[in-house]
PDB file of C-alpha atoms in Angstrom:
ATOM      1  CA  UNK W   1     -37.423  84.233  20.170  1.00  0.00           C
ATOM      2  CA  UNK W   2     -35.354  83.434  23.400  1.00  0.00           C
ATOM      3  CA  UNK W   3     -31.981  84.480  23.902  1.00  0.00           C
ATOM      4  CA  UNK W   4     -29.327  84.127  26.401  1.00  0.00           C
ATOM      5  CA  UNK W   5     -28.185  87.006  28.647  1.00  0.00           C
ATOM      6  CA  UNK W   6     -25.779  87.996  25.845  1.00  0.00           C
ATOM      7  CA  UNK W   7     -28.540  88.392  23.322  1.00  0.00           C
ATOM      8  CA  UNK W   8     -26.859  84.968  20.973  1.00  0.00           C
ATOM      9  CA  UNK W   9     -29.676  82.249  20.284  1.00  0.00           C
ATOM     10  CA  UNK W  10     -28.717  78.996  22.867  1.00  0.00           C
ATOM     11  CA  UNK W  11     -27.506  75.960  21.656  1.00  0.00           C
ATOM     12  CA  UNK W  12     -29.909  73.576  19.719  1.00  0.00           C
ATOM     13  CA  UNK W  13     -30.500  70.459  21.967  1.00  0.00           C
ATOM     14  CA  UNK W  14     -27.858  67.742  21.414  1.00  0.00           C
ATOM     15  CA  UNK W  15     -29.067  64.623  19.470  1.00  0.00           C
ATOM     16  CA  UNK W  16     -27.565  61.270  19.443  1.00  0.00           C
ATOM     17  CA  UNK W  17     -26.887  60.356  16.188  1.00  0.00           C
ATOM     18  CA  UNK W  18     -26.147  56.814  17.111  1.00  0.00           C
ATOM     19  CA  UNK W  19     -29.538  56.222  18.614  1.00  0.00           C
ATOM     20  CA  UNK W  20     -32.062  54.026  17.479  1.00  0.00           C
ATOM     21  CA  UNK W  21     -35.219  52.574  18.974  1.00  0.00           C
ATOM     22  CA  UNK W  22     -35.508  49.192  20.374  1.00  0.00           C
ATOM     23  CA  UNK W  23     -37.136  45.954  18.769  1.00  0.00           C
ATOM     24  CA  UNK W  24     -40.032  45.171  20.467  1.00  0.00           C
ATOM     25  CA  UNK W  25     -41.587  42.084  18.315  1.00  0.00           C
ATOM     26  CA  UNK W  26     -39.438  40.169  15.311  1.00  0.00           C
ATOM     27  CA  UNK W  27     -40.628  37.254  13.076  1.00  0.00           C
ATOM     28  CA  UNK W  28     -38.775  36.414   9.752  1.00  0.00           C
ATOM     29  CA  UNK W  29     -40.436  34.398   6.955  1.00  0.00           C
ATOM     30  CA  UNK W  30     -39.022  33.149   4.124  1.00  0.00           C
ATOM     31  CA  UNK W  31     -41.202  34.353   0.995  1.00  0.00           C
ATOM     32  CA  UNK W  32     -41.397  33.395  -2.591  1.00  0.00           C
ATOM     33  CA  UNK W  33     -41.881  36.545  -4.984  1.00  0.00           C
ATOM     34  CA  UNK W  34     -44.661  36.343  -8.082  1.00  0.00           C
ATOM     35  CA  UNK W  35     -42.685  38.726  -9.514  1.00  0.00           C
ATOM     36  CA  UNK W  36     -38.663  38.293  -9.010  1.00  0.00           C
ATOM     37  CA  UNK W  37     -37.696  41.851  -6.670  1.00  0.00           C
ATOM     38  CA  UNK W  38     -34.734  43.377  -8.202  1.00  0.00           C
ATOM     39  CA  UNK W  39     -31.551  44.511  -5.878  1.00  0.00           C
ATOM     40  CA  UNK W  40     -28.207  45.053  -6.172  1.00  0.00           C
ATOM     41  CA  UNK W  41     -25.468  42.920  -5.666  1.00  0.00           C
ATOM     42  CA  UNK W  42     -21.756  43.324  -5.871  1.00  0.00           C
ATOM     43  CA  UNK W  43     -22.261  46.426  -8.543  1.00  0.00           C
ATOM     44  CA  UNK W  44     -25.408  44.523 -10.435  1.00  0.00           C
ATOM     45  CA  UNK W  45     -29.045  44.705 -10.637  1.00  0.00           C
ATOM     46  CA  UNK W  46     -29.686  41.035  -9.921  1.00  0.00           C
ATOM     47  CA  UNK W  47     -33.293  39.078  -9.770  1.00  0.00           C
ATOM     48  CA  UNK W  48     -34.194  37.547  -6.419  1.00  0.00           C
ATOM     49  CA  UNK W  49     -36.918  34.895  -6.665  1.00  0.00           C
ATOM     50  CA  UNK W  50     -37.031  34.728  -3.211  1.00  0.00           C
ATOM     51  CA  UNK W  51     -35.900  35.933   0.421  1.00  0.00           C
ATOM     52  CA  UNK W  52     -36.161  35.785   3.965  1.00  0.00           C
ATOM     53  CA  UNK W  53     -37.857  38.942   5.132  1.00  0.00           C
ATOM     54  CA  UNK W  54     -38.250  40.114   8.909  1.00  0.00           C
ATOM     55  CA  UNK W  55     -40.865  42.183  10.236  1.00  0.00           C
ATOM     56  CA  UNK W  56     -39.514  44.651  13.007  1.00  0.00           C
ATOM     57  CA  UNK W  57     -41.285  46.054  15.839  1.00  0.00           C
ATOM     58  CA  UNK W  58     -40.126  48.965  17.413  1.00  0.00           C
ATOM     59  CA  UNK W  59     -40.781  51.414  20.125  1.00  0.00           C
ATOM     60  CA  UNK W  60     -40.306  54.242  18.464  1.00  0.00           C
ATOM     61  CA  UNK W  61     -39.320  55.557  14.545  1.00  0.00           C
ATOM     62  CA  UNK W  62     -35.961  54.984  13.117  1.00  0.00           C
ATOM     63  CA  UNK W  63     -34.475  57.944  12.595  1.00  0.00           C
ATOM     64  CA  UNK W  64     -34.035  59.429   9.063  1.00  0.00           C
ATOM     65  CA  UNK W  65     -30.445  60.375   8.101  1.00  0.00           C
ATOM     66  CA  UNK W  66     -27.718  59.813   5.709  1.00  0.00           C
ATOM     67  CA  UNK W  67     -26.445  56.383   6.747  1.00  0.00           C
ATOM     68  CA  UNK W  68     -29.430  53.518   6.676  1.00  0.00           C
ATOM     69  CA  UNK W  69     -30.124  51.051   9.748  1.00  0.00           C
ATOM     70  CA  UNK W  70     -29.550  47.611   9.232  1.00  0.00           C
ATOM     71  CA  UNK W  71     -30.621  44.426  10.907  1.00  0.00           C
ATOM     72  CA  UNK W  72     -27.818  43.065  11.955  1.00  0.00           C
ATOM     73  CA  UNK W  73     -28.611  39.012  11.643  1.00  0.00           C
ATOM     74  CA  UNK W  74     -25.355  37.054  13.357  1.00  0.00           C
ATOM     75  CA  UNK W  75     -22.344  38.949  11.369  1.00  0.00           C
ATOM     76  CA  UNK W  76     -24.949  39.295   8.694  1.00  0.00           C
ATOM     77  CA  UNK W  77     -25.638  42.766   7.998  1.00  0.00           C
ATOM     78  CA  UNK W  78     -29.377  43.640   6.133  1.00  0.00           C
ATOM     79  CA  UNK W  79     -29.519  46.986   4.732  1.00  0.00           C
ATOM     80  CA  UNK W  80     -32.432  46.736   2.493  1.00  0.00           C
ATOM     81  CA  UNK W  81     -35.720  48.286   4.061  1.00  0.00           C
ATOM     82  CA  UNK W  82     -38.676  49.574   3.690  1.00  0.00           C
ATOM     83  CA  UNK W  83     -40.971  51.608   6.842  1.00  0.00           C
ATOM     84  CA  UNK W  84     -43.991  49.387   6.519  1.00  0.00           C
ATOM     85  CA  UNK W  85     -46.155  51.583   8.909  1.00  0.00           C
ATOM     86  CA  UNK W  86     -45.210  53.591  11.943  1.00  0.00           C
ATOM     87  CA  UNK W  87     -42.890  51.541  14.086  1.00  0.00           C
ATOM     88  CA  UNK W  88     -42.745  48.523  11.587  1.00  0.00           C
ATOM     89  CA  UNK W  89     -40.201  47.792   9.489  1.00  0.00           C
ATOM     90  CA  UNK W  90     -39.243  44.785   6.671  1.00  0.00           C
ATOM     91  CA  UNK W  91     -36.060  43.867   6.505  1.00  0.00           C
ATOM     92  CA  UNK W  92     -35.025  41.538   3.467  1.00  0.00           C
ATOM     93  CA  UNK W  93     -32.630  39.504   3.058  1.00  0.00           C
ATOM     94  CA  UNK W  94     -32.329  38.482  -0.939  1.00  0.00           C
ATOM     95  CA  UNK W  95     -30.475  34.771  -1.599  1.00  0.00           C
ATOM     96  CA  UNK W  96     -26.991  35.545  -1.264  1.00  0.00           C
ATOM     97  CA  UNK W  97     -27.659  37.179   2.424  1.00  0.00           C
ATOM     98  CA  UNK W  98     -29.853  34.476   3.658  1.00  0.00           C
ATOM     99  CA  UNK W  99     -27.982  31.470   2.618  1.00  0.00           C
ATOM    100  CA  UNK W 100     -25.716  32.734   4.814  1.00  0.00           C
ATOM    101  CA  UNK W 101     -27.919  33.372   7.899  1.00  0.00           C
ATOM    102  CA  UNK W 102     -27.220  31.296  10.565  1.00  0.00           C
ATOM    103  CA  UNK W 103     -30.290  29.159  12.978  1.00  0.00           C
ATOM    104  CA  UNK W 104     -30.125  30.668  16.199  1.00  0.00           C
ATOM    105  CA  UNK W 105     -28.146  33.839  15.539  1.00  0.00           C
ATOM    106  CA  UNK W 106     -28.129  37.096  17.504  1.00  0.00           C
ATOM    107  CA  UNK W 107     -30.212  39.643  16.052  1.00  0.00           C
ATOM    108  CA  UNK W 108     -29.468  43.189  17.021  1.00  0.00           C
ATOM    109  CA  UNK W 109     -30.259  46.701  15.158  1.00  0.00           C
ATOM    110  CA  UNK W 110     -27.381  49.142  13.909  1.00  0.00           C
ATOM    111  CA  UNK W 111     -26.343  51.504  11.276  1.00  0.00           C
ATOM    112  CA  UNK W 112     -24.702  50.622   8.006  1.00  0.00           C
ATOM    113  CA  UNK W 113     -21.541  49.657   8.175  1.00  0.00           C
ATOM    114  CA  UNK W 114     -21.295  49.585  12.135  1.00  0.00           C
ATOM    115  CA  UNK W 115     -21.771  46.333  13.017  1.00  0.00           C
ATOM    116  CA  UNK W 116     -19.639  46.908  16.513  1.00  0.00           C
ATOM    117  CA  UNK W 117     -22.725  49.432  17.288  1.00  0.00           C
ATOM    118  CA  UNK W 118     -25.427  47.519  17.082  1.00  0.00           C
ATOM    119  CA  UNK W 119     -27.817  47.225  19.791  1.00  0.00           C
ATOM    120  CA  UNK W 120     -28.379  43.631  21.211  1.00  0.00           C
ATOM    121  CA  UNK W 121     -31.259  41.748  21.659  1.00  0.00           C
ATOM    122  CA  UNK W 122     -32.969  38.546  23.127  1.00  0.00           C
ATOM    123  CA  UNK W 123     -34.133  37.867  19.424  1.00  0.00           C
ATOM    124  CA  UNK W 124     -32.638  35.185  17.935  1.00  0.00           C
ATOM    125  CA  UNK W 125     -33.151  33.486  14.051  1.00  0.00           C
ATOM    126  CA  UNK W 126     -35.738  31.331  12.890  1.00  0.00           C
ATOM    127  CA  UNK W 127     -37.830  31.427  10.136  1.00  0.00           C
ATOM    128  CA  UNK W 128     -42.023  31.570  11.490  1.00  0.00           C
ATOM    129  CA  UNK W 129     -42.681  30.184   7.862  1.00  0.00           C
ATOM    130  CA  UNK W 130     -43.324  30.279   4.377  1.00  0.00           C
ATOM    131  CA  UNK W 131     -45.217  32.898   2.212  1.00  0.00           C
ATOM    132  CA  UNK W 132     -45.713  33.263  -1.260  1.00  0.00           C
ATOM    133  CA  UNK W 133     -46.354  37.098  -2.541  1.00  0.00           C
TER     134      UNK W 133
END
């Protein structure tokens, strides 16, 4: 066990909590669901038939903590994900987020509720095509 000089245990390294990896590859699709995917929405489990989902590259893991990362999307902001495998992440948007996203919109990654922290990127919106699942 190392101590200081004093014999107290030093500081534990200082992490950035606001730090998240950067997006490396993007491509959204728009996707029709077999089986409608349930979500919230305004304080109700609503059925989504559909939705535009983006696949996320990044360089490194997205950190694990209390408040999600979102995909921010112009001023849209996508919380709902799922780790698809290490460094790849979907994104959804469900019908009342996508039929407000924008062609040609920023895309940039944040935390929840943080929009004016979001990392920028050269991505911009389009959708690569159209899936059925």
């Amino acid at each position: 066990m190392d101590t200081d000089a004093e014999g107290r245990m030093p500081d534990p390294p200082r992490v950035e909590l606001w730090a998240l990896p950067k997006i490396v590859e993007i491509r959204a699709v728009r996707v029709r669901y077999r089986q409608p995917r349930q979500h919230m929405f305004r304080g109700q489990v609503v059925d989504a038939p559909e939705g535009v989902e983006f696949l996320v590259r990044t360089d490194g893991e997205i950190p694990v903590r209390a408040l999600a990362a979102a995909l921010y999307v112009g001023d849209v902001e996508l919380a709902e994900s799922e780790q698809v495998e290490e460094n790849l992440y979907r994104f959804t948007a469900f019908p009342e987020e996508a039929d407000r996203l924008q062609p040609g919109a920023p895309i940039g990654l944040g935390w929840v509720g943080y929009p004016e922290r979001r990392a920028r990127t050269r991505y911009r919106f389009r959708i690569a095509g159209e899936e059925t699942r």
